Coordinates of C-alpha atoms in Angstrom, one line a residue:
M1 CA 36.6 168.9 149.8
K2 CA 36.7 171.2 146.9
K3 CA 39.1 168.9 144.9
L4 CA 36.6 165.7 145.4
Q5 CA 33.7 167.9 144.2
N6 CA 35.5 168.9 141.1
R7 CA 36.8 165.4 140.6
N8 CA 33.1 164.2 140.7
V9 CA 32.3 167.1 138.1
K10 CA 35.0 165.6 135.8
K11 CA 33.6 162.1 136.2
Y12 CA 29.9 163.2 135.4
T13 CA 31.0 165.2 132.7
L14 CA 32.9 162.2 130.9
A15 CA 29.8 160.1 131.3
A16 CA 27.6 162.6 129.6
L17 CA 29.9 162.7 126.7
L18 CA 30.2 158.9 126.2
M19 CA 26.7 158.7 126.7
G20 CA 26.0 161.5 123.8
V21 CA 28.4 159.5 121.4
G22 CA 26.2 156.7 122.0
L23 CA 23.1 158.1 121.3
N24 CA 24.8 160.0 118.2
S25 CA 26.0 156.9 116.9
F26 CA 22.6 155.1 117.2
A27 CA 21.2 158.2 115.5
Q28 CA 23.6 157.9 112.7
E29 CA 22.8 154.1 112.4
T30 CA 19.1 154.6 112.1
G31 CA 19.4 157.7 109.9
K32 CA 21.4 155.3 107.6
K33 CA 18.6 152.9 107.3
N34 CA 16.0 155.4 106.4
D35 CA 17.9 157.7 104.1
P36 CA 21.2 156.1 102.6
E37 CA 21.9 159.0 100.4
K38 CA 22.6 161.4 103.5
P39 CA 26.1 161.5 104.6
V40 CA 27.3 161.2 108.1
T41 CA 29.4 164.3 109.4
I42 CA 30.7 165.2 112.9
D43 CA 30.5 168.9 113.6
S44 CA 32.3 169.5 116.6
F45 CA 34.6 167.9 119.6
D46 CA 34.5 169.0 123.0
V47 CA 38.1 168.7 124.4
V48 CA 37.9 167.6 128.2
R49 CA 41.6 167.9 128.9
D50 CA 45.1 168.3 127.2
Y51 CA 46.7 165.5 125.4
K52 CA 50.2 164.5 126.7
P53 CA 51.8 161.9 124.5
I54 CA 53.9 159.3 126.7
L55 CA 56.6 157.3 125.3
A56 CA 57.6 153.9 126.8
D57 CA 61.3 153.5 128.2
A58 CA 61.5 150.6 126.1
V59 CA 61.5 152.5 122.9
K60 CA 63.4 155.3 123.9
I61 CA 66.4 156.3 122.3
R62 CA 69.2 157.1 125.0
R63 CA 71.8 158.3 122.4
S64 CA 72.3 162.1 121.5
P65 CA 72.4 162.6 117.8
D66 CA 75.5 163.8 116.2
M67 CA 74.7 167.6 114.7
T68 CA 78.0 167.9 113.1
N69 CA 77.8 168.1 109.2
K70 CA 80.5 165.9 107.8
R71 CA 81.0 165.3 104.1
E72 CA 82.8 162.0 103.4
Y73 CA 85.7 161.8 100.7
Q74 CA 84.7 160.9 97.3
P75 CA 87.6 160.0 95.2
K76 CA 88.0 161.1 91.8
L77 CA 86.8 158.1 89.3
N78 CA 88.7 157.5 86.1
Y79 CA 87.1 155.3 83.3
G80 CA 89.8 155.6 80.9
N81 CA 90.3 151.9 81.1
I82 CA 87.4 150.4 79.5
I83 CA 88.3 149.1 76.1
D84 CA 86.3 150.7 73.1
K85 CA 85.5 147.6 71.3
K86 CA 82.3 146.7 69.5
L87 CA 80.4 144.0 70.8
D88 CA 80.1 140.9 68.6
I89 CA 76.6 139.4 68.5
N90 CA 75.9 138.8 64.9
T91 CA 76.2 135.0 65.2
G92 CA 75.0 134.5 68.9
L93 CA 77.2 132.2 71.2
K94 CA 80.6 131.3 70.4
Q95 CA 82.0 127.7 70.6
L96 CA 83.8 127.7 74.0
N97 CA 87.8 126.4 73.6
V98 CA 88.5 124.0 76.2
Q99 CA 91.9 124.4 77.6
E100 CA 93.8 121.5 78.5
I101 CA 94.8 121.5 82.5
P102 CA 98.0 119.6 83.8
F103 CA 97.3 115.8 85.1
A104 CA 96.1 116.1 88.5
Q105 CA 96.2 113.2 91.3
P106 CA 92.6 112.7 92.4
F107 CA 93.3 112.8 96.1
E108 CA 95.9 113.2 98.5
H109 CA 98.4 110.4 99.1
S110 CA 98.2 109.1 102.7
S111 CA 99.2 105.8 102.6
N112 CA 103.1 105.8 101.9
Y113 CA 105.2 106.3 104.7
V114 CA 108.6 105.8 105.8
K115 CA 109.6 105.0 109.6
F116 CA 112.7 104.7 111.7
G117 CA 113.3 104.0 115.2
V118 CA 115.8 102.7 117.8
G119 CA 115.6 101.4 121.4
N120 CA 117.3 99.7 124.0
Y121 CA 118.6 96.0 123.7
N122 CA 120.3 97.9 120.4
T123 CA 116.9 97.6 118.6
I124 CA 116.8 99.1 115.1
L125 CA 113.7 99.7 113.3
G126 CA 113.2 100.3 109.5
E127 CA 110.1 100.1 107.5
A128 CA 108.7 101.8 104.3
Y129 CA 105.6 101.5 102.2
L130 CA 105.2 103.1 98.9
A131 CA 102.2 102.5 96.6
S132 CA 100.9 104.4 93.3
E133 CA 97.1 105.0 93.7
Q134 CA 96.9 107.7 91.4
F135 CA 94.8 105.4 89.0
E136 CA 91.1 104.2 90.1
N137 CA 91.7 100.8 88.7
T138 CA 95.3 100.2 89.1
R139 CA 97.4 99.9 92.2
F140 CA 101.1 98.9 92.6
G141 CA 104.1 99.2 95.3
L142 CA 106.4 97.9 97.2
F143 CA 107.2 97.4 101.0
A144 CA 110.3 96.8 102.9
K145 CA 111.1 96.2 107.0
H146 CA 113.7 95.8 108.9
L147 CA 114.1 95.0 112.8
S148 CA 116.9 93.6 115.0
Q149 CA 117.4 93.4 118.5
K150 CA 120.0 91.8 120.9
G151 CA 119.5 90.5 124.6
N152 CA 121.6 90.0 127.5
I153 CA 122.0 86.3 127.0
D154 CA 124.8 85.0 124.6
G155 CA 123.3 84.3 121.5
Q156 CA 119.8 85.9 122.2
K157 CA 119.6 87.8 118.7
F158 CA 116.7 88.2 116.6
S159 CA 116.7 90.1 113.0
T160 CA 114.0 90.0 110.4
Q161 CA 114.1 91.6 106.8
D162 CA 110.8 91.5 104.5
I163 CA 110.9 93.3 101.1
G164 CA 108.4 92.7 98.4
I165 CA 106.3 94.3 95.6
F166 CA 102.7 93.9 94.9
G167 CA 100.1 95.0 92.2
R168 CA 96.3 94.8 91.7
R169 CA 94.2 95.7 88.5
V170 CA 90.5 96.0 88.4
L171 CA 89.2 95.2 85.1
D172 CA 85.5 95.3 83.8
A173 CA 84.8 91.3 84.2
V174 CA 88.1 90.4 86.7
T175 CA 90.4 91.7 89.3
V176 CA 94.0 90.4 89.0
K177 CA 96.5 90.8 92.0
G178 CA 99.7 89.5 92.9
T179 CA 102.5 89.7 95.3
I180 CA 106.6 88.8 95.1
G181 CA 108.4 88.9 98.1
Y182 CA 111.7 87.9 100.3
N183 CA 111.9 87.2 104.0
R184 CA 114.6 86.4 106.0
Y185 CA 114.5 85.4 110.0
G186 CA 117.7 85.2 111.9
T187 CA 118.5 83.9 115.5
N188 CA 120.6 81.8 117.5
F189 CA 119.8 78.6 119.4
Y190 CA 120.6 80.5 122.8
G191 CA 118.6 78.0 125.0
Q192 CA 119.7 77.8 128.7
T193 CA 120.2 74.1 129.2
F194 CA 122.2 73.1 132.5
D195 CA 123.4 69.8 133.7
Q196 CA 122.0 67.5 136.4
P197 CA 123.3 69.7 139.3
G198 CA 121.9 72.7 137.3
T199 CA 125.1 74.6 137.8
T200 CA 127.0 74.1 134.5
L201 CA 125.6 75.6 131.0
L202 CA 125.8 73.0 128.5
N203 CA 125.0 75.4 125.6
T204 CA 128.3 77.5 125.8
S205 CA 128.5 78.4 121.9
P206 CA 124.9 79.0 120.7
D207 CA 124.7 77.9 117.1
K208 CA 123.1 80.5 114.3
Q209 CA 119.9 79.4 112.7
T210 CA 118.6 81.5 109.5
F211 CA 115.6 80.9 107.5
T212 CA 115.0 82.6 104.2
D213 CA 111.9 82.4 102.3
I214 CA 111.1 83.3 98.6
Y215 CA 107.6 83.7 98.0
L216 CA 105.0 84.8 95.3
N217 CA 101.4 84.5 94.9
G218 CA 98.8 85.8 92.3
E219 CA 95.0 85.8 91.7
L220 CA 92.4 86.3 89.1
A221 CA 88.8 86.8 90.5
S222 CA 85.5 87.6 88.8
N223 CA 83.8 90.8 89.5
V224 CA 80.2 89.9 90.4
D225 CA 77.2 92.2 90.7
P226 CA 75.6 91.2 94.1
K227 CA 72.0 92.1 92.7
N228 CA 72.4 89.6 89.8
E229 CA 70.6 86.5 91.0
Q230 CA 71.9 84.4 88.0
S231 CA 75.5 85.4 88.4
V232 CA 78.5 83.2 88.0
S233 CA 81.6 83.9 90.2
Y234 CA 85.0 82.3 89.9
S235 CA 88.5 82.6 90.9
A236 CA 91.8 81.0 90.1
K237 CA 94.9 81.4 92.7
V238 CA 98.9 80.6 92.5
D239 CA 101.0 80.2 95.4
G240 CA 104.6 79.2 95.8
Y241 CA 107.6 79.6 97.8
L242 CA 111.4 78.2 98.4
F243 CA 112.0 78.2 102.2
K244 CA 115.4 76.8 103.5
D245 CA 117.2 77.2 106.8
A246 CA 120.9 77.3 107.9
Y247 CA 121.0 73.1 108.0
K248 CA 120.5 72.7 104.5
A249 CA 116.8 71.8 105.0
K250 CA 114.6 73.3 102.5
E251 CA 111.1 72.9 101.3
N252 CA 109.8 73.9 98.0
S253 CA 106.1 74.2 97.3
F254 CA 103.6 75.1 94.4
A255 CA 99.9 75.0 94.6
L256 CA 97.0 75.7 92.4
S257 CA 93.5 76.6 93.7
G258 CA 90.3 78.0 92.6
Y259 CA 86.4 78.0 92.8
L260 CA 83.3 78.2 90.8
N261 CA 80.0 79.0 92.0
K262 CA 76.5 79.7 90.3
R263 CA 73.7 81.9 91.8
M264 CA 70.2 80.4 91.2
S265 CA 67.8 82.8 93.1
A266 CA 67.4 81.1 96.6
F267 CA 70.4 78.8 96.3
N268 CA 74.2 78.4 95.0
V269 CA 75.9 75.4 93.7
G270 CA 79.7 75.3 93.4
A271 CA 83.1 73.9 94.1
N272 CA 86.4 74.6 95.5
V273 CA 89.5 72.9 94.1
S274 CA 92.9 72.8 95.1
V275 CA 96.4 70.9 94.5
T276 CA 99.2 71.4 96.5
M277 CA 102.7 69.8 95.7
N278 CA 105.3 69.9 98.7
D279 CA 108.5 68.5 98.2
V280 CA 111.0 68.9 101.9
K281 CA 114.4 67.8 101.8
N282 CA 116.9 67.5 104.9
E283 CA 121.0 66.8 105.5
N284 CA 119.7 63.4 106.0
D285 CA 118.2 61.9 102.9
T286 CA 116.0 59.4 105.2
A287 CA 114.0 62.4 106.3
N288 CA 113.3 63.7 102.9
V289 CA 109.4 63.9 102.0
K290 CA 107.5 64.5 99.3
N291 CA 104.0 65.4 100.4
N292 CA 101.0 66.3 97.8
L293 CA 97.4 66.9 98.4
F294 CA 94.5 67.1 96.2
L295 CA 91.1 68.5 97.5
I296 CA 87.8 69.0 95.8
N297 CA 84.9 70.5 97.7
P298 CA 81.4 70.7 95.9
Y299 CA 78.3 72.2 97.5
I300 CA 75.1 73.5 97.4
R301 CA 74.0 76.5 99.4
F302 CA 70.5 77.7 100.2
K303 CA 70.1 81.3 101.3
G304 CA 67.4 83.4 102.6
D305 CA 66.8 86.4 104.5
N306 CA 67.2 84.9 108.0
Y307 CA 69.0 81.5 107.0
N308 CA 72.2 79.9 105.2
V309 CA 72.4 76.6 104.7
T310 CA 75.5 74.7 103.3
L311 CA 75.4 71.1 102.3
G312 CA 78.9 69.4 100.6
A313 CA 81.6 67.1 100.9
N314 CA 85.6 67.4 101.3
L315 CA 87.2 64.8 99.0
T316 CA 91.0 64.7 99.7
S317 CA 93.8 62.6 98.4
E318 CA 97.1 62.5 99.7
F319 CA 99.8 61.2 97.0
G320 CA 103.6 61.3 97.0
D321 CA 105.4 59.2 99.6
E322 CA 102.1 57.9 101.1
S323 CA 98.8 57.6 99.5
R324 CA 95.5 57.8 101.1
F325 CA 91.6 58.9 100.1
N326 CA 89.4 60.5 102.6
V327 CA 85.8 61.5 102.5
F328 CA 84.3 63.9 104.9
P329 CA 81.4 65.9 105.6
S330 CA 80.9 69.7 105.1
V331 CA 77.9 71.0 106.5
E332 CA 77.1 74.3 108.0
A333 CA 73.9 76.3 108.9
D334 CA 73.4 79.6 110.1
F335 CA 70.1 80.9 111.4
S336 CA 69.2 84.5 112.2
L337 CA 67.0 84.6 115.6
A338 CA 67.0 88.2 115.5
P339 CA 68.1 89.7 112.4
E340 CA 71.7 91.4 113.0
Y341 CA 71.4 91.3 116.8
I342 CA 72.1 87.4 117.5
S343 CA 72.2 84.3 114.8
L344 CA 72.8 80.8 115.9
F345 CA 75.5 78.6 113.7
A346 CA 76.5 75.0 113.5
G347 CA 78.4 72.8 111.4
V348 CA 80.4 69.4 111.2
N349 CA 83.1 68.6 108.9
G350 CA 86.6 67.2 108.4
N351 CA 89.8 67.9 106.5
V352 CA 93.6 67.1 106.0
R353 CA 95.9 69.6 107.5
Q354 CA 99.0 69.4 105.4
G355 CA 102.2 69.3 107.2
S356 CA 104.7 72.0 106.5
F357 CA 108.3 72.6 107.2
R358 CA 107.8 76.4 106.8
N359 CA 104.7 76.7 108.9
F360 CA 106.2 74.8 111.7
A361 CA 109.6 76.9 111.5
K362 CA 107.3 80.3 111.9
E363 CA 105.6 78.9 114.6
N364 CA 108.9 77.8 116.3
P365 CA 112.3 78.7 114.9
Y366 CA 114.1 76.4 117.2
L367 CA 113.5 72.9 115.4
A368 CA 116.3 70.2 115.5
P369 CA 117.8 68.9 112.3
N370 CA 115.7 66.5 110.0
V371 CA 112.4 67.0 111.8
R372 CA 109.7 64.7 110.5
I373 CA 107.0 66.4 108.3
A374 CA 103.6 64.6 108.2
N375 CA 100.0 65.4 107.7
S376 CA 97.4 65.9 110.3
I377 CA 93.7 64.8 109.7
E378 CA 90.7 66.1 111.3
K379 CA 88.4 63.0 111.0
L380 CA 85.8 64.9 112.8
N381 CA 85.3 68.4 113.8
V382 CA 81.9 69.6 115.3
Y383 CA 80.9 73.3 116.3
G384 CA 78.6 75.7 116.9
G385 CA 77.8 78.9 118.6
L386 CA 76.3 82.5 118.5
K387 CA 77.3 85.6 116.8
G388 CA 75.9 89.1 116.1
N389 CA 76.1 92.9 117.0
A390 CA 74.0 95.8 118.3
G391 CA 74.6 98.4 115.8
A392 CA 77.7 99.6 114.6
T393 CA 79.1 99.6 118.3
F394 CA 79.3 96.3 119.2
G395 CA 79.9 92.7 118.1
Y396 CA 80.8 89.1 119.5
K397 CA 81.0 85.9 118.6
V398 CA 80.9 82.6 120.9
K399 CA 82.0 79.1 119.4
V400 CA 82.5 75.9 121.1
F401 CA 83.8 72.7 119.1
Y402 CA 84.9 68.8 119.4
K403 CA 87.5 67.6 117.3
Q404 CA 88.9 64.2 116.7
I405 CA 92.3 64.2 115.1
E406 CA 94.9 61.8 113.9
G407 CA 98.5 63.2 114.0
L408 CA 98.2 66.0 116.1
P409 CA 101.7 67.9 115.8
L410 CA 103.5 68.6 118.8
F411 CA 106.9 70.3 119.9
K412 CA 108.8 68.4 122.2
N413 CA 112.5 68.8 123.3
S414 CA 114.9 66.7 121.6
A415 CA 115.8 63.6 123.6
F416 CA 119.5 63.3 122.9
G417 CA 122.7 65.4 123.9
D418 CA 124.9 67.1 121.7
N419 CA 127.2 64.2 121.3
Q420 CA 124.3 61.5 120.7
G421 CA 123.1 61.5 117.0
G422 CA 123.7 65.4 116.5
Y423 CA 120.7 66.5 118.3
I424 CA 120.7 69.0 121.0
P425 CA 118.5 69.3 123.8
W426 CA 117.7 73.0 123.3
A427 CA 116.5 72.1 119.9
F428 CA 112.6 70.7 119.2
D429 CA 111.4 67.7 117.6
V430 CA 108.0 67.6 115.9
V431 CA 106.0 64.2 117.0
Y432 CA 102.6 63.4 116.0
D433 CA 99.7 62.2 118.7
G434 CA 96.7 60.0 117.9
Q435 CA 98.5 57.5 115.7
I436 CA 97.1 54.6 117.7
N437 CA 94.0 56.4 118.7
K438 CA 92.6 59.7 117.6
A439 CA 93.3 62.6 119.9
K440 CA 90.4 64.6 121.0
H441 CA 90.6 68.4 121.2
M442 CA 87.6 70.4 122.8
G443 CA 87.6 74.0 123.4
L444 CA 85.8 77.5 123.6
E445 CA 86.5 80.5 121.6
G446 CA 85.0 84.1 122.0
E447 CA 85.5 87.0 120.4
I448 CA 84.2 90.9 121.1
N449 CA 84.8 94.2 119.5
V450 CA 83.4 97.7 121.3
R451 CA 83.3 101.0 119.7
L452 CA 82.3 103.2 122.5
S453 CA 83.0 106.4 120.4
Q454 CA 84.8 107.7 117.6
L455 CA 87.6 108.3 120.4
V456 CA 87.7 104.5 121.8
N457 CA 87.9 101.1 120.2
L458 CA 88.1 98.0 122.1
G459 CA 88.4 94.4 121.1
G460 CA 89.3 90.8 122.8
K461 CA 89.6 87.2 121.8
V462 CA 89.8 84.1 124.3
F463 CA 90.7 80.8 123.6
I464 CA 90.0 78.0 126.2
D465 CA 91.5 74.7 125.0
D466 CA 91.5 70.8 126.5
Y467 CA 93.2 67.7 124.9
N468 CA 92.7 64.0 125.4
L469 CA 95.8 62.7 124.2
S470 CA 96.5 58.7 123.2
D471 CA 100.1 58.6 122.6
E472 CA 101.7 61.7 124.7
E473 CA 101.4 62.6 128.5
E474 CA 100.6 66.3 127.6
A475 CA 100.0 68.5 124.8
W476 CA 103.7 69.9 124.6
G477 CA 104.0 73.5 124.0
L478 CA 100.1 74.2 123.7
P479 CA 98.7 76.5 126.2
K480 CA 95.0 75.7 127.5
F481 CA 94.4 79.4 127.9
R482 CA 94.9 82.5 125.8
L483 CA 93.9 85.7 125.7
Q484 CA 94.2 88.6 123.3
A485 CA 93.0 92.3 123.8
N486 CA 93.6 95.4 122.2
A487 CA 92.6 99.0 122.6
R488 CA 93.0 102.1 120.5
F489 CA 92.3 105.7 121.9
N490 CA 92.1 108.6 119.3
I491 CA 92.8 111.4 121.8
S492 CA 92.8 114.4 119.2
D493 CA 93.3 114.3 115.2
K494 CA 97.2 114.4 116.0
F495 CA 97.6 112.2 119.0
F496 CA 97.0 108.2 119.3
V497 CA 97.4 105.8 121.9
D498 CA 97.1 102.1 121.4
A499 CA 97.7 98.9 123.5
E500 CA 97.8 95.2 123.4
L501 CA 97.9 92.5 126.0
S502 CA 98.4 88.8 125.4
S503 CA 98.2 86.4 128.3
Q504 CA 98.7 82.5 128.4
G505 CA 98.2 79.8 130.6
N506 CA 100.5 77.1 131.8
T507 CA 102.2 74.8 129.2
Y508 CA 104.3 71.7 129.4
A509 CA 107.6 70.5 128.2
Y510 CA 109.4 66.9 128.5
V511 CA 112.8 67.4 129.5
Y512 CA 116.0 65.3 130.7
D513 CA 118.6 65.6 133.0
Y514 CA 122.4 65.8 131.3
N515 CA 125.8 65.2 132.5
T516 CA 128.4 67.8 132.5
D517 CA 129.7 66.2 129.0
G518 CA 126.2 66.7 127.7
S519 CA 125.2 63.0 127.7
R520 CA 121.8 62.4 128.7
V521 CA 121.2 60.6 132.0
A522 CA 119.1 57.3 131.6
D523 CA 115.3 57.0 132.3
S524 CA 115.4 61.0 133.3
G525 CA 112.7 62.1 131.5
H526 CA 110.3 64.1 133.3
K527 CA 107.3 66.6 132.8
V528 CA 108.0 70.2 133.7
T529 CA 105.4 73.3 133.9
I530 CA 106.4 76.7 132.0
A531 CA 104.7 79.2 133.9
S532 CA 101.7 81.5 132.7
F533 CA 102.5 84.9 131.6
A534 CA 101.1 88.1 130.5
D535 CA 102.6 90.7 128.2
L536 CA 101.1 94.1 127.8
N537 CA 102.7 96.5 124.9
A538 CA 101.7 100.0 124.5
G539 CA 102.3 102.9 121.8
A540 CA 101.7 106.3 121.2
E541 CA 102.2 108.6 117.9
Y542 CA 102.2 112.2 117.6
R543 CA 101.5 114.1 114.5
I544 CA 103.6 117.3 114.3
K545 CA 102.7 118.3 111.2
K546 CA 100.4 116.9 108.7
Q547 CA 102.9 114.6 107.3
F548 CA 105.5 114.3 110.0
G549 CA 105.2 112.7 113.2
V550 CA 107.0 110.8 116.1
F551 CA 106.0 107.6 117.8
V552 CA 107.0 105.4 120.8
K553 CA 106.3 101.9 121.7
A554 CA 107.0 99.8 124.7
N555 CA 107.0 96.3 124.7
N556 CA 106.8 93.7 127.8
I557 CA 105.8 96.7 130.2
F558 CA 105.5 94.1 132.9
G559 CA 109.4 93.3 132.5
K560 CA 109.2 89.3 132.8
E561 CA 111.4 87.4 130.9
Y562 CA 108.9 84.5 130.5
Q563 CA 109.4 81.5 128.2
R564 CA 107.1 80.4 125.3
Y565 CA 109.3 77.4 124.7
M566 CA 111.3 75.7 127.3
Y567 CA 114.9 77.0 127.8
Y568 CA 114.2 80.2 125.7
P569 CA 113.4 83.3 127.8
R570 CA 112.1 86.1 126.0
L571 CA 113.5 90.0 126.1
G572 CA 112.5 92.1 129.2
F573 CA 111.1 95.6 129.0
N574 CA 112.1 97.3 125.8
V575 CA 111.2 100.4 124.3
I576 CA 111.3 101.6 120.6
G577 CA 111.0 105.6 119.6
G578 CA 111.6 107.3 116.3
L579 CA 110.2 109.6 113.6
N580 CA 107.7 108.5 110.7
Y581 CA 106.7 110.5 107.6
S582 CA 103.8 110.1 105.5
F583 CA 103.1 111.2 101.9

């Protein structure tokens, strides 16, 4: 009870004190207004309780101070190394003496490399690329490659060698570049052909086949400012090669081509011109061909922000052993429905595709002697489709077309035995469809490229074709479905993985039955189906050091010895591994 009374007394005393302070403040304010010169003073304070400072826990220092008195070691300083020299400031700043520095490369080389690898099937791989990139406007170098393999079938050998030099020079007005090279490809006619019972191998001693190719090309092209709406651009190019096989067949070719284009604000006017001289000679003089072609393509092109329209014509003249003159339209239009995302394109044209022994041999190296070389004429080519992209990570293109062709080239197994006219059944003749009525070729092409991230890149192409022929039963050797896909994975800065998948639908061949002596059975010709296949290849590379790495590549992972051409099975599963060094 007494504690309660003391508490009440303290409360009342505090209230009285606050009321006194308030009255005193009011009196001070009033006095200030009545007498501004009179100072305000406080004479006394009444202390009602002792002051006890309290420090919050958050700001307390919980470390005890170190009370020991330590003196850090101070080294003895010596200033005797200061040179006593008068500062020369009479003439102000002196001229700087520029010192020459040794020539240094503007950047580190990374494109030069050498590679060596070995694998099963007696595989040997050697490759080198050397280029000088020390100068900003000049680049030159050389490349070389060797690859050889040997399969389990007698005569199943392959070897290729490629070597060349190249150069490029960028001047103020033009850019000049060129290449001179030598290529050799060797194989054997190892085709697995059997007699009519299917028990005796007719091709017991496969003949060798070797192709050599000496080639050169050079180009001079103008450097154009894209911002100049009145610019003139031009180019001149020369191509030539000497190509021959192991059976005295050879082809000499020389070509000149160029273009001239004049920009005039919203449209361009120009022309493409080319002349090609081909001379094919065989062991049999009756198969010699002089096949020359002159082409001029004048055009006018209208270009805007969302459209591009080209109107022109292809004027072609064939001269040599045969002479013909053809005029074809050349019209193309491209409209952007949604800029960068989707564009609609379409066109119609025609042209002459020059027949070439070199091109045929690179596509099918198992050609019979004295093949016939002729041109293929696309009387009509109508196409259209969609293309576009979504940013930098997704791009696509879809195209449909319809062609009318006179002289569609096809690879057909030779009709004769080894003792009949020198032809062999495991070799191929070149036949041409559409000589009576035009061959019709319809197709669909699709392409897609996807970049999922900086680590993953995917791409693929698909081709669907259909042929309506007039002279042949089937489009021999031409598939109606093809798929090509690729992927690259950048696992890290040192580890890379890539893969390729190629697939092909059924193809057809026209074959004959043969007797044990190699002679052909009369009226035995018939169509056979070459089964479809899928070929998966994958490789990996690991950089042990910045310039040194190891690689491995596996081909035909599915291990199926499929046939691209009749009687010629491909190598099964094979692996190549080795080392590479870049500098």
